[in-house]
Short mmCIF file of C-alpha atoms in Angstrom, two decimals:
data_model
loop_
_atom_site.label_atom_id
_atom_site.label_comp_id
_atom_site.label_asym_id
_atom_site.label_seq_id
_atom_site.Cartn_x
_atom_site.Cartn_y
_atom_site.Cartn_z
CA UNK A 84 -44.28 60.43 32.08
CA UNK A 85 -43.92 56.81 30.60
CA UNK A 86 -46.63 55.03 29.03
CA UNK A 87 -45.93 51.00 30.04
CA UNK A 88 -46.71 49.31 27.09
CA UNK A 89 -44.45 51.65 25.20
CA UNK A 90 -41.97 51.20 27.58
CA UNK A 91 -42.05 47.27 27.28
CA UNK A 92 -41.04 47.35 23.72
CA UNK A 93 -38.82 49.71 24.11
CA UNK A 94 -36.85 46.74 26.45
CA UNK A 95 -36.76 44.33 23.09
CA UNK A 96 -35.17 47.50 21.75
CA UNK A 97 -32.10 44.99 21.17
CA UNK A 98 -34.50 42.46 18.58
CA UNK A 99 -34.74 45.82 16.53
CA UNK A 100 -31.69 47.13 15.69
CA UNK A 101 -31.14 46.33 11.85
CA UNK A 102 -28.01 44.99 10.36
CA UNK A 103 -26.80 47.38 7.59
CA UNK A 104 -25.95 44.81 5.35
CA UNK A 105 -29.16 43.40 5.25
CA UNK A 106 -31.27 46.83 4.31
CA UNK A 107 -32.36 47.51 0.93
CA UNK A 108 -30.23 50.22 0.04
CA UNK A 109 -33.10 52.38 -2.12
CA UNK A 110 -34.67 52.65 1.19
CA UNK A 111 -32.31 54.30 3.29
CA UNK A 112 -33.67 52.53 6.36
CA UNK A 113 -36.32 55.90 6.69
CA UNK A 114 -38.49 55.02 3.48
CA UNK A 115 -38.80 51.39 4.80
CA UNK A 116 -42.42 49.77 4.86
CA UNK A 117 -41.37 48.33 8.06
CA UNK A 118 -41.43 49.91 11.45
CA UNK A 119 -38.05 51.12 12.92
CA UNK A 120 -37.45 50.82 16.37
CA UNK A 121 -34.43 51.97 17.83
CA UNK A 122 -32.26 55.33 19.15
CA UNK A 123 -31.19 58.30 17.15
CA UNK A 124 -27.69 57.03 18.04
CA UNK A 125 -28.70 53.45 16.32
CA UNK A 126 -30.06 55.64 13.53
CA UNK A 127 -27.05 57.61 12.99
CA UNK A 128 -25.28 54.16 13.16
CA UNK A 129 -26.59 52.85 10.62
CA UNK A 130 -27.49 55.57 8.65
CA UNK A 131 -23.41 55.89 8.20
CA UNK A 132 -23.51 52.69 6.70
CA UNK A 133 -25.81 53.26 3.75
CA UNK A 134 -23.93 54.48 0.81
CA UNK A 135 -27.68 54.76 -1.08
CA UNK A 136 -28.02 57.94 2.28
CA UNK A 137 -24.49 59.13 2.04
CA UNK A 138 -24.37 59.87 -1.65
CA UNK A 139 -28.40 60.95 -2.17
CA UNK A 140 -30.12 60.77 1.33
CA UNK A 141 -27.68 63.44 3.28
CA UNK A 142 -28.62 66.73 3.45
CA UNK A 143 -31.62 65.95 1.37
CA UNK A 144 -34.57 64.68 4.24
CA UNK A 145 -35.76 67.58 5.39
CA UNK A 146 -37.54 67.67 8.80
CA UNK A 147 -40.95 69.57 7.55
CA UNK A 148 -43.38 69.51 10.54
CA UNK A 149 -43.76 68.84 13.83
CA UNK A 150 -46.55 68.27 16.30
CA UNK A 151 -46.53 68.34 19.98
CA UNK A 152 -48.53 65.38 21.44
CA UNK A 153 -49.92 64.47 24.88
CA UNK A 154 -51.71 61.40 25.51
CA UNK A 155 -54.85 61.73 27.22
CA UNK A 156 -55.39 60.87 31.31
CA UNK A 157 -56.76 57.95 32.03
CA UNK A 158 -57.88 56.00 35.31
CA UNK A 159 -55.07 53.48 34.07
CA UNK A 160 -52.82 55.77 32.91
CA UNK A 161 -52.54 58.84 35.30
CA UNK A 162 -49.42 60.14 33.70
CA UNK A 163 -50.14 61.96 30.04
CA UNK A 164 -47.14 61.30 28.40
CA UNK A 165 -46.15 63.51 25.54
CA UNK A 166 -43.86 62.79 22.41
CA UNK A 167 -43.37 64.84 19.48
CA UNK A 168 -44.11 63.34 15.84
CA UNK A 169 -41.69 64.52 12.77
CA UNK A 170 -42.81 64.70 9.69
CA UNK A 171 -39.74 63.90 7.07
CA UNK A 172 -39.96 64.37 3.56
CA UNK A 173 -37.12 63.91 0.73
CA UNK A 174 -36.17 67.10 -1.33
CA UNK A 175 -35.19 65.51 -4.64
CA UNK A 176 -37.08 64.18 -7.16
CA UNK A 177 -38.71 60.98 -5.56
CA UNK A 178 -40.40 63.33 -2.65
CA UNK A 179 -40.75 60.04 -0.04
CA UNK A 180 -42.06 60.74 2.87
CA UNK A 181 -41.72 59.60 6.46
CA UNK A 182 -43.16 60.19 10.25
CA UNK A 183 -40.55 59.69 13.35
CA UNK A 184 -41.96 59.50 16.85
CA UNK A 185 -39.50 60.67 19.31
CA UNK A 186 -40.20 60.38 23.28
CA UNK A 187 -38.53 59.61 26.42
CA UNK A 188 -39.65 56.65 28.58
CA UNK A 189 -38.50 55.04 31.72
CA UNK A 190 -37.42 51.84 32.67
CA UNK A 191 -41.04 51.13 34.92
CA UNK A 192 -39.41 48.04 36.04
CA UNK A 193 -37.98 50.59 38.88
CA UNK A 194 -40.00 52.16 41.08
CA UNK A 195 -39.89 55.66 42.33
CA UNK A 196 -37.78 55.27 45.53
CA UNK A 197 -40.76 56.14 48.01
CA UNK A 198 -43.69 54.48 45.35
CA UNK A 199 -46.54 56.00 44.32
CA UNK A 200 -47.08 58.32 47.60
CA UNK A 201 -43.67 59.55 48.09
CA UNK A 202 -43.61 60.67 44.21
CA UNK A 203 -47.30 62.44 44.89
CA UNK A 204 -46.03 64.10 47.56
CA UNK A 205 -42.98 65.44 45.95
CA UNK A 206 -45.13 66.52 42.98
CA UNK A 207 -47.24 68.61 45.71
CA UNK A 208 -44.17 69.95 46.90
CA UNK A 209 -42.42 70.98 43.82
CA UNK A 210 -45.95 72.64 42.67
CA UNK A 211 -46.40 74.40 46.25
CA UNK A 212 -42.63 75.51 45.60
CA UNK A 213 -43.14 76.79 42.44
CA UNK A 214 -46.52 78.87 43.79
CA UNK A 215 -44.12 80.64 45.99
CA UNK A 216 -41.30 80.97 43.32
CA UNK A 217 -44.16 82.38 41.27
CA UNK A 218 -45.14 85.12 44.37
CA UNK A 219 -41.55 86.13 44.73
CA UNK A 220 -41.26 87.17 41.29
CA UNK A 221 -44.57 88.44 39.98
CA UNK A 222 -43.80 92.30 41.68
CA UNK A 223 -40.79 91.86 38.32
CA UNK A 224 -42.16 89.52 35.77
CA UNK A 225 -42.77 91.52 32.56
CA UNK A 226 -45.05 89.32 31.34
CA UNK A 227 -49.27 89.33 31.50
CA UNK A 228 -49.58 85.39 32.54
CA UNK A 229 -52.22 84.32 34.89
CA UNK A 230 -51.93 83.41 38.26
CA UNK A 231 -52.58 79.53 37.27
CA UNK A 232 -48.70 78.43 37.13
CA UNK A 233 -49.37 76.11 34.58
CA UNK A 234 -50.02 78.72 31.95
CA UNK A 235 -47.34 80.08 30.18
CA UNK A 236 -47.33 83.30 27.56
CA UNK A 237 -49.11 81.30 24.32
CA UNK A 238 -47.43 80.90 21.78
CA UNK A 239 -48.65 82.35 18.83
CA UNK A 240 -48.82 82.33 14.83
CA UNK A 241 -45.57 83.86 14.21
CA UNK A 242 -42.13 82.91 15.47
CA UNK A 243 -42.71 83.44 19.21
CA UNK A 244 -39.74 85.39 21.51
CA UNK A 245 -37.37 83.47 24.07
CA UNK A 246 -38.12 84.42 27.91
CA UNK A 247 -35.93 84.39 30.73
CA UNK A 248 -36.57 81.16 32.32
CA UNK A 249 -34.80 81.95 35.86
CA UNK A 250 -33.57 84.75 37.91
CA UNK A 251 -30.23 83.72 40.07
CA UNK A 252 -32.18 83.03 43.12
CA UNK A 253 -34.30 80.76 41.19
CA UNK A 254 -31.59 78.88 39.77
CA UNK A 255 -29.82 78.07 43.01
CA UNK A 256 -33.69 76.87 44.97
CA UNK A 257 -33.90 75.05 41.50
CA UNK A 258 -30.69 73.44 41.49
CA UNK A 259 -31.21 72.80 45.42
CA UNK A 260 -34.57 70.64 44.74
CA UNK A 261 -33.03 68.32 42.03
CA UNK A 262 -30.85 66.69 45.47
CA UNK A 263 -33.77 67.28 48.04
CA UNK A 264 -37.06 65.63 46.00
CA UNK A 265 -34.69 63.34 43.31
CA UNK A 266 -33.84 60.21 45.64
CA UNK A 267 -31.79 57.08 45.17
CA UNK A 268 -30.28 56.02 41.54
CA UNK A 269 -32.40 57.09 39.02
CA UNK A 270 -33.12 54.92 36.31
CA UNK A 271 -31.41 55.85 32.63
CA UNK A 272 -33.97 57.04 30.28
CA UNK A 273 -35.09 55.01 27.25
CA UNK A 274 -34.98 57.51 24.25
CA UNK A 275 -36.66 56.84 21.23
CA UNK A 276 -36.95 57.21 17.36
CA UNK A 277 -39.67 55.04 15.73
CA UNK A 278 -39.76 55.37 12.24
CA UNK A 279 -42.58 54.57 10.71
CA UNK A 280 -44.34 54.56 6.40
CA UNK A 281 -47.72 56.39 7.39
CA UNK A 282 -49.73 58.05 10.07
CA UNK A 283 -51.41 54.60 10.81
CA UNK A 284 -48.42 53.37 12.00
CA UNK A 285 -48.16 55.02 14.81
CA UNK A 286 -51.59 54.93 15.98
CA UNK A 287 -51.39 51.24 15.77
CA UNK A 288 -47.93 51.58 17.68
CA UNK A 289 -49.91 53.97 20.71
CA UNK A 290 -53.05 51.17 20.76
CA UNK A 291 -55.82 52.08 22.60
CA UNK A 292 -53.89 55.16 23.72
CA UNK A 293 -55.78 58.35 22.29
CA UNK A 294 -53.85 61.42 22.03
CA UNK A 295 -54.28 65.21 21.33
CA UNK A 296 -52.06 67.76 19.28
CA UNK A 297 -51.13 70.32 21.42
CA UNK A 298 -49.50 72.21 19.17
CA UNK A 299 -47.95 72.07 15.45
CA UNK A 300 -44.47 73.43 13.87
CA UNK A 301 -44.59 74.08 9.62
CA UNK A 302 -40.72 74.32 9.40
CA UNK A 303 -41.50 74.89 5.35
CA UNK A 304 -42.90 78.51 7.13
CA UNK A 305 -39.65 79.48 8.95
CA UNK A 306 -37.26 82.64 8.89
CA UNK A 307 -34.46 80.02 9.09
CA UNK A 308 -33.41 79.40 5.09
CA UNK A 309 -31.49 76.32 6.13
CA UNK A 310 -33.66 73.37 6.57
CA UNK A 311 -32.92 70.78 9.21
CA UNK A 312 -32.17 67.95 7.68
CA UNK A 313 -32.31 64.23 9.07
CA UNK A 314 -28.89 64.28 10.56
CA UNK A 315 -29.20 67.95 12.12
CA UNK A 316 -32.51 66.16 13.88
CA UNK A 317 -30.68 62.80 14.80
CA UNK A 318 -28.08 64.84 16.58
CA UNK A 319 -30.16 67.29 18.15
CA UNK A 320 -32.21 64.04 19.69
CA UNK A 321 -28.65 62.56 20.65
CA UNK A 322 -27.46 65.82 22.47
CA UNK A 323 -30.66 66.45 24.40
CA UNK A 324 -30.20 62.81 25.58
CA UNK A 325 -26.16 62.84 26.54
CA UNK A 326 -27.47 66.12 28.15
CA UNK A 327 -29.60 64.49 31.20
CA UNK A 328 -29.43 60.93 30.13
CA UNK A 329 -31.07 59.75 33.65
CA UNK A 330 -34.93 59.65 34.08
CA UNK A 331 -35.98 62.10 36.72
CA UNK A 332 -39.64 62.35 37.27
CA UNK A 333 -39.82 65.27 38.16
CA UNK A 334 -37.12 67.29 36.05
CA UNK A 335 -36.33 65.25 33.02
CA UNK A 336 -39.03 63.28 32.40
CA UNK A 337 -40.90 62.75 28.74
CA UNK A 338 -42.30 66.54 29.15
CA UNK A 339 -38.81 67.74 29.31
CA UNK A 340 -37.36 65.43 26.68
CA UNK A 341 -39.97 66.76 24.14
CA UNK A 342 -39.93 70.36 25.09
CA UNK A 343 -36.41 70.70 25.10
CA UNK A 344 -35.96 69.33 21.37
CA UNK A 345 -39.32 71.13 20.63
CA UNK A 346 -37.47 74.64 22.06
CA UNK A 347 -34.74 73.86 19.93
CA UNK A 348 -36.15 73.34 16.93
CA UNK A 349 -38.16 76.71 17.70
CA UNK A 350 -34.63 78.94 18.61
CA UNK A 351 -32.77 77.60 15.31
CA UNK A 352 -35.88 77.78 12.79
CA UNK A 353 -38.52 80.68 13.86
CA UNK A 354 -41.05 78.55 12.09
CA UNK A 355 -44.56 78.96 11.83
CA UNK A 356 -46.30 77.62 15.24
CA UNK A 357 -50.48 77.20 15.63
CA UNK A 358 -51.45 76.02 19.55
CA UNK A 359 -54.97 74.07 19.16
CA UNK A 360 -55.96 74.81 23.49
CA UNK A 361 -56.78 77.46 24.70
CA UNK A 362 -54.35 77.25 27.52
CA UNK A 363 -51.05 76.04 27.57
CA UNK A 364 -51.09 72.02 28.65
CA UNK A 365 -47.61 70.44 27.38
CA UNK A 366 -45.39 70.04 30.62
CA UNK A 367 -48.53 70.00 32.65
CA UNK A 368 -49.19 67.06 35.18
CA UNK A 369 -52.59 66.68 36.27
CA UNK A 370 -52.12 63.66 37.65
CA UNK A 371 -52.04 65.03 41.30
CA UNK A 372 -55.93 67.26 42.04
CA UNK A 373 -53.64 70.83 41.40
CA UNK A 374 -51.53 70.39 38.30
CA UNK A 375 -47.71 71.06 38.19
CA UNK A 376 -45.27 72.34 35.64
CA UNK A 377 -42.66 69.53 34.80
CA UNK A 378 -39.82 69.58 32.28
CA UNK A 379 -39.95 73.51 31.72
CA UNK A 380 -39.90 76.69 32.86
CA UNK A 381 -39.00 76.93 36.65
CA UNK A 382 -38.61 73.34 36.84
CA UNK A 383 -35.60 72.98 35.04
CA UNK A 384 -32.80 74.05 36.66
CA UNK A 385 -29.60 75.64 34.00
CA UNK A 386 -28.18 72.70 33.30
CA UNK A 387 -30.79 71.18 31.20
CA UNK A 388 -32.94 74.38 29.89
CA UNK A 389 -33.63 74.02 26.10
CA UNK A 390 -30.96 77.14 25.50
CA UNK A 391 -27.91 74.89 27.52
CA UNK A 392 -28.82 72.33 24.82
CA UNK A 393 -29.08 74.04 21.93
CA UNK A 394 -25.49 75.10 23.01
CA UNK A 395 -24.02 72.17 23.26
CA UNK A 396 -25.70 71.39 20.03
CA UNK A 397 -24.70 74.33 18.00
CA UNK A 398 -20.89 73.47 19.82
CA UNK A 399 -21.04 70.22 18.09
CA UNK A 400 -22.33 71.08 14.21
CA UNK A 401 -19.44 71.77 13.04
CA UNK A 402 -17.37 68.91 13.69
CA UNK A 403 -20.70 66.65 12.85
CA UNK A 404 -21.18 68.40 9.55
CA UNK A 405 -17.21 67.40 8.37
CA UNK A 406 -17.48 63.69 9.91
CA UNK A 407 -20.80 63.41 7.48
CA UNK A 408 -19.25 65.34 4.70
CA UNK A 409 -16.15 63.04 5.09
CA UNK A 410 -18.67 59.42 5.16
CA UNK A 411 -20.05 60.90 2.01
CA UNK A 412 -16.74 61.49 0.48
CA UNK A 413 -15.72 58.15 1.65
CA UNK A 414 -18.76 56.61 0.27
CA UNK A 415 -18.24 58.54 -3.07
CA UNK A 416 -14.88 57.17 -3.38
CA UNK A 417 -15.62 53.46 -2.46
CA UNK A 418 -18.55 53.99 -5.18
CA UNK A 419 -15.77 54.88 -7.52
CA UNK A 420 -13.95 52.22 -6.78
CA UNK A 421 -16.88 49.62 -6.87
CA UNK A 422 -17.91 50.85 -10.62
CA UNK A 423 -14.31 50.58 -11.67
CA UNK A 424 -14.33 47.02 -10.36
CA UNK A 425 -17.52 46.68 -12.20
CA UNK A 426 -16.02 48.22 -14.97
CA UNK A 427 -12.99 45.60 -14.90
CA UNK A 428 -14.99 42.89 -14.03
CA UNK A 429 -17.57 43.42 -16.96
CA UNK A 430 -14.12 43.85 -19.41
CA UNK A 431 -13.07 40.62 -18.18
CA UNK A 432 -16.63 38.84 -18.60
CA UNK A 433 -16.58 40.59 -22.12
CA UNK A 434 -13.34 39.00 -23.42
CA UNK A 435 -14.26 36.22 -21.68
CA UNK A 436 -17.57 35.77 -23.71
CA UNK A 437 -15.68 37.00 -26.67
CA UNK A 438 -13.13 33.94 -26.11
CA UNK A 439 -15.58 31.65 -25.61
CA UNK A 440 -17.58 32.83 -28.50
CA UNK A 441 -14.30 32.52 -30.89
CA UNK A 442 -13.61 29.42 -29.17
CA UNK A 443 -16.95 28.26 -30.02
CA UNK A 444 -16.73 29.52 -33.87
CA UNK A 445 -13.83 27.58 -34.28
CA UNK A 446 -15.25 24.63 -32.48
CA UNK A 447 -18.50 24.70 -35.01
CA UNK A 448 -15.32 25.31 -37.88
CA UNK A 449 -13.79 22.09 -36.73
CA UNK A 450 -17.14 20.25 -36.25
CA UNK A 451 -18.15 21.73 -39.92
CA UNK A 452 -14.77 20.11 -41.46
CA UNK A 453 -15.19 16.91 -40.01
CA UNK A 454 -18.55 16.95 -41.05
CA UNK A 455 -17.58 17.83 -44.65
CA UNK A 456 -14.63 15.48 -44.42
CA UNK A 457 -16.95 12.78 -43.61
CA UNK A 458 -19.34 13.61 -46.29
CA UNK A 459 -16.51 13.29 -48.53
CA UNK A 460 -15.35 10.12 -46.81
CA UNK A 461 -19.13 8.92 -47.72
CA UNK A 462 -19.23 10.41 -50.91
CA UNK A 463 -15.83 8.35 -52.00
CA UNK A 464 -17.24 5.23 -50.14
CA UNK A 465 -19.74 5.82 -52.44
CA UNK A 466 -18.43 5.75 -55.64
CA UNK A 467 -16.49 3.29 -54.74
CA UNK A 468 -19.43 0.91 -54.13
CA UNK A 469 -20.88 2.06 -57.15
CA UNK A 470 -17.50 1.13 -58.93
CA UNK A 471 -17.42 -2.22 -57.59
CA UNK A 472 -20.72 -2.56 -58.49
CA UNK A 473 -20.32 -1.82 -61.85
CA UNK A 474 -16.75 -3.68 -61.35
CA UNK A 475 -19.35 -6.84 -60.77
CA UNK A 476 -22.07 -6.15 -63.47
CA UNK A 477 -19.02 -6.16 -65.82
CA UNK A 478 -17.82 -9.39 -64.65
CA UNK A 479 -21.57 -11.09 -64.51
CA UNK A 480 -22.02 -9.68 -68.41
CA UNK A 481 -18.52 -10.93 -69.16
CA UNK A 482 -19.38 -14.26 -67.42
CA UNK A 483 -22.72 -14.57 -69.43
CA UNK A 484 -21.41 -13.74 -72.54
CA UNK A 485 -18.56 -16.40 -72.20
CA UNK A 486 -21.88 -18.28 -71.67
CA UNK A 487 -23.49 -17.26 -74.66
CA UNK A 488 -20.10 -17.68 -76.59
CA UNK A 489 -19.60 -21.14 -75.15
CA UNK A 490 -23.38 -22.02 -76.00
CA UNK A 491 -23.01 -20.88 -79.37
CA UNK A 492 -20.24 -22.81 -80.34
CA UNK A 493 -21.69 -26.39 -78.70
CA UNK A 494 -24.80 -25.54 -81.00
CA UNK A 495 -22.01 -24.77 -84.07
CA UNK A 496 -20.38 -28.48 -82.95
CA UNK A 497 -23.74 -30.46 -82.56
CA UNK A 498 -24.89 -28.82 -86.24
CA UNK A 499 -21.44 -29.13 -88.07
CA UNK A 500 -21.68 -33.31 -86.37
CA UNK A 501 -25.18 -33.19 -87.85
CA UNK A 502 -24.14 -32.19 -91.02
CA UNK A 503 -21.39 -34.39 -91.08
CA UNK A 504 -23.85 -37.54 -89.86
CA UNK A 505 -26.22 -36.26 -93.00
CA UNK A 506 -23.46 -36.19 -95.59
CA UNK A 507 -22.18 -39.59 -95.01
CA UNK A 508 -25.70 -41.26 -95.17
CA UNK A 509 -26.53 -39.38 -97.86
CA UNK A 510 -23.29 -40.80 -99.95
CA UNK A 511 -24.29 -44.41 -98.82
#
């Protein structure tokens, strides 16, 4: 049955559906801090466009555990929904791991055709149906259940046996209640995958919701030595969906959506299974005084028991398993093709550098014989300052000793007149 909140953020589903491109590869969308929102068809989406998941991530998330959850009645809530929670864990070396929440919901914005009442009173008339159904056949059933219709054989410790779920005549009173008690249009389910970092996630996701765990799968404990991985679960969640993908209250509701792709998992693995109640609650609806069986056992008609969809499933594998194995050749091959660009490009920055770098050496050449022609340019400039220099110290000593020389020979004039002035008085 759908839990509203839940159901109201399933309708901004839209807001939540991630853009490839804008993912951080390492991730692989399931090893995200944030919260994932979406469909295991949006998940398979996207998933296809992560080379980081095609080339390490496929085949190499393993689906480890599983627990069977019901969320506990409530005078607000009347309807216990139940969802499974899938623990995910990476095989290789970096061992990530991840919890999924998978569940059906309805869109509550439609109303069961004849309200509240009508769908009471069909719930008392599909359990009063199934207490006769129950009379006709205990004189043959082989097995040692109660009386109480909503117990089933437990399921114990080790890989538990598939039952019978109908006889013929049961099939065809089945098949006739599915037109008589499911009325007008019914509303398409909302199926979801939540993927969230941690535990805490999820509790903060469910609110004030509390919920039990009815019962746990180790998949690590399992006959089956193939594990499922990510992408077995994701189409195992898609099939179960395309199966019934209408909301029927009664017949393919959350408790049907969870026990079918519990069943599954069950049939194809063998695992280990521990129940923590003492009776058998998952598919039970106490919301009406005498609790009915929904989404299993007699109230599933052919169509939509857990072994039709495991068929449809296992018809599917095959063709799934090449269109994966051909992504992650595809992938492989663009990868190639990327480092080779890379490869090219980085040549092509390399010589480039290397030009420049030449380029540059020869620029600091040129720059270094300009430099040394100008030094020499100085260096002559020089010299030839100091040569005029000297050119003019030679021409100021030449200049003073025409001085000196002219000097000298007035003072020889003035003392040979002298002389002569001294001879001719001295003859007078």
């Amino acid at each position: 049955m759908g839990l509203s909140r839940l159901t109201q953020l399933f309708h901004s589903l839209v807001h939540f559906i991630m853009d490839p491109r804008h993912l951080n590869e390492s991730h692989m969308l399931v090893f995200s801090k944030d919260v994932y929102r979406g469909t295991a068809s949006s998940v398979d989406n996207i998933l296809r466009e992560i080379n980081s998941f095609l080339q390490y991530g496929l085949g190499h998330i393993i689906v480890r555990g599983v627990e069977y959850c019901k969320c506990r009645k409530t005078k607000s809530r009347p309807w216990e929904h139940e969802f499974l929670i899938v623990t995910v864990k990476e095989s290789t070396s970096r061992g990530r791991t991840a919890y999924l929440m998978v569940d059906r919901l309805v869109d509550d914005t439609k109303e069961y055709p004849d309200g509240q009442d009508g769908l009471l009173a069909d719930l008392a008339q599909h359990r009063d149906e199934s207490d006769a159904e129950a009379a006709d056949t205990s004189s043959t059933d082989e097995s040692d259940v109660e009386a109480d219709p909503t117990v089933e054989p437990a399921t114990t410790s080790s890989p538990s046996k598939l039952t019978a779920w109908h006889s013929p005549s049961r099939l065809q009173r089945s098949g006739a209640k599915v037109k008589r008690i499911t009325k007008g249009n019914a509303p398409y389910a909302l199926d979801r995958l939540m993927i969230f970092p941690d535990r805490k996630g999820i509790k903060r996701e469910l609110g004030k919701t509390k919920f039990e765990i009815l019962m746990t799968m180790d998949l690590t404990r399992s006959d089956n030595s193939s594990p499922v991985a990510l992408e077995h679960l994701t189409h195992i969640l898609q099939t179960t969906s395309r199966n019934t993908p209408h909301y029927h209250y009664i017949f393919a509701q959350c408790y049907w959506f969870a026990y079918t792709i519990w069943k599954i998992l069950e049939m194809e693995m063998h695992p280990h299974i521990d129940v923590h109640t003492r009776r058998p609650r998952h598919c039970v609806c106490s919301a009406y005084p005498k609790a009915a069986v929904l989404g299993r056992g007699a109230s599933v008609d052919t169509a939509r028991t857990p072994e039709t969809v495991k068929m449809q499933w296992d018809a599917e594998r095959t063709r799934r398993d090449e269109e994966w194995a051909a992504l992650a050749l595809a992938s492989q091959s663009d990868r190639h093709r990327a480092e080779e660009a890379d490869r090219r490009a980085e040549e092509d920055h390399r010589r480039a550098e290397e030009d420049r770098r030449r380029a540059e050496e020869a620029h600091h050449r040129g720059e270094e014989a300009h430099r040394r022609a100008e030094e020499a340019h100085h260096r002559g400039e020089e010299a030839h300052r100091r040569a005029e220099e000297a050119h003019h110290r030679g021409e100021e000593d030449r200049r003073r000793a025409e001085e000196a020389e002219a000097q000298v020979r007035e003072l020889q004039a003035k003392l040979e007149a002298s002389e002569r002035h001294v001879g001719s008085a001295s003859a007078v």
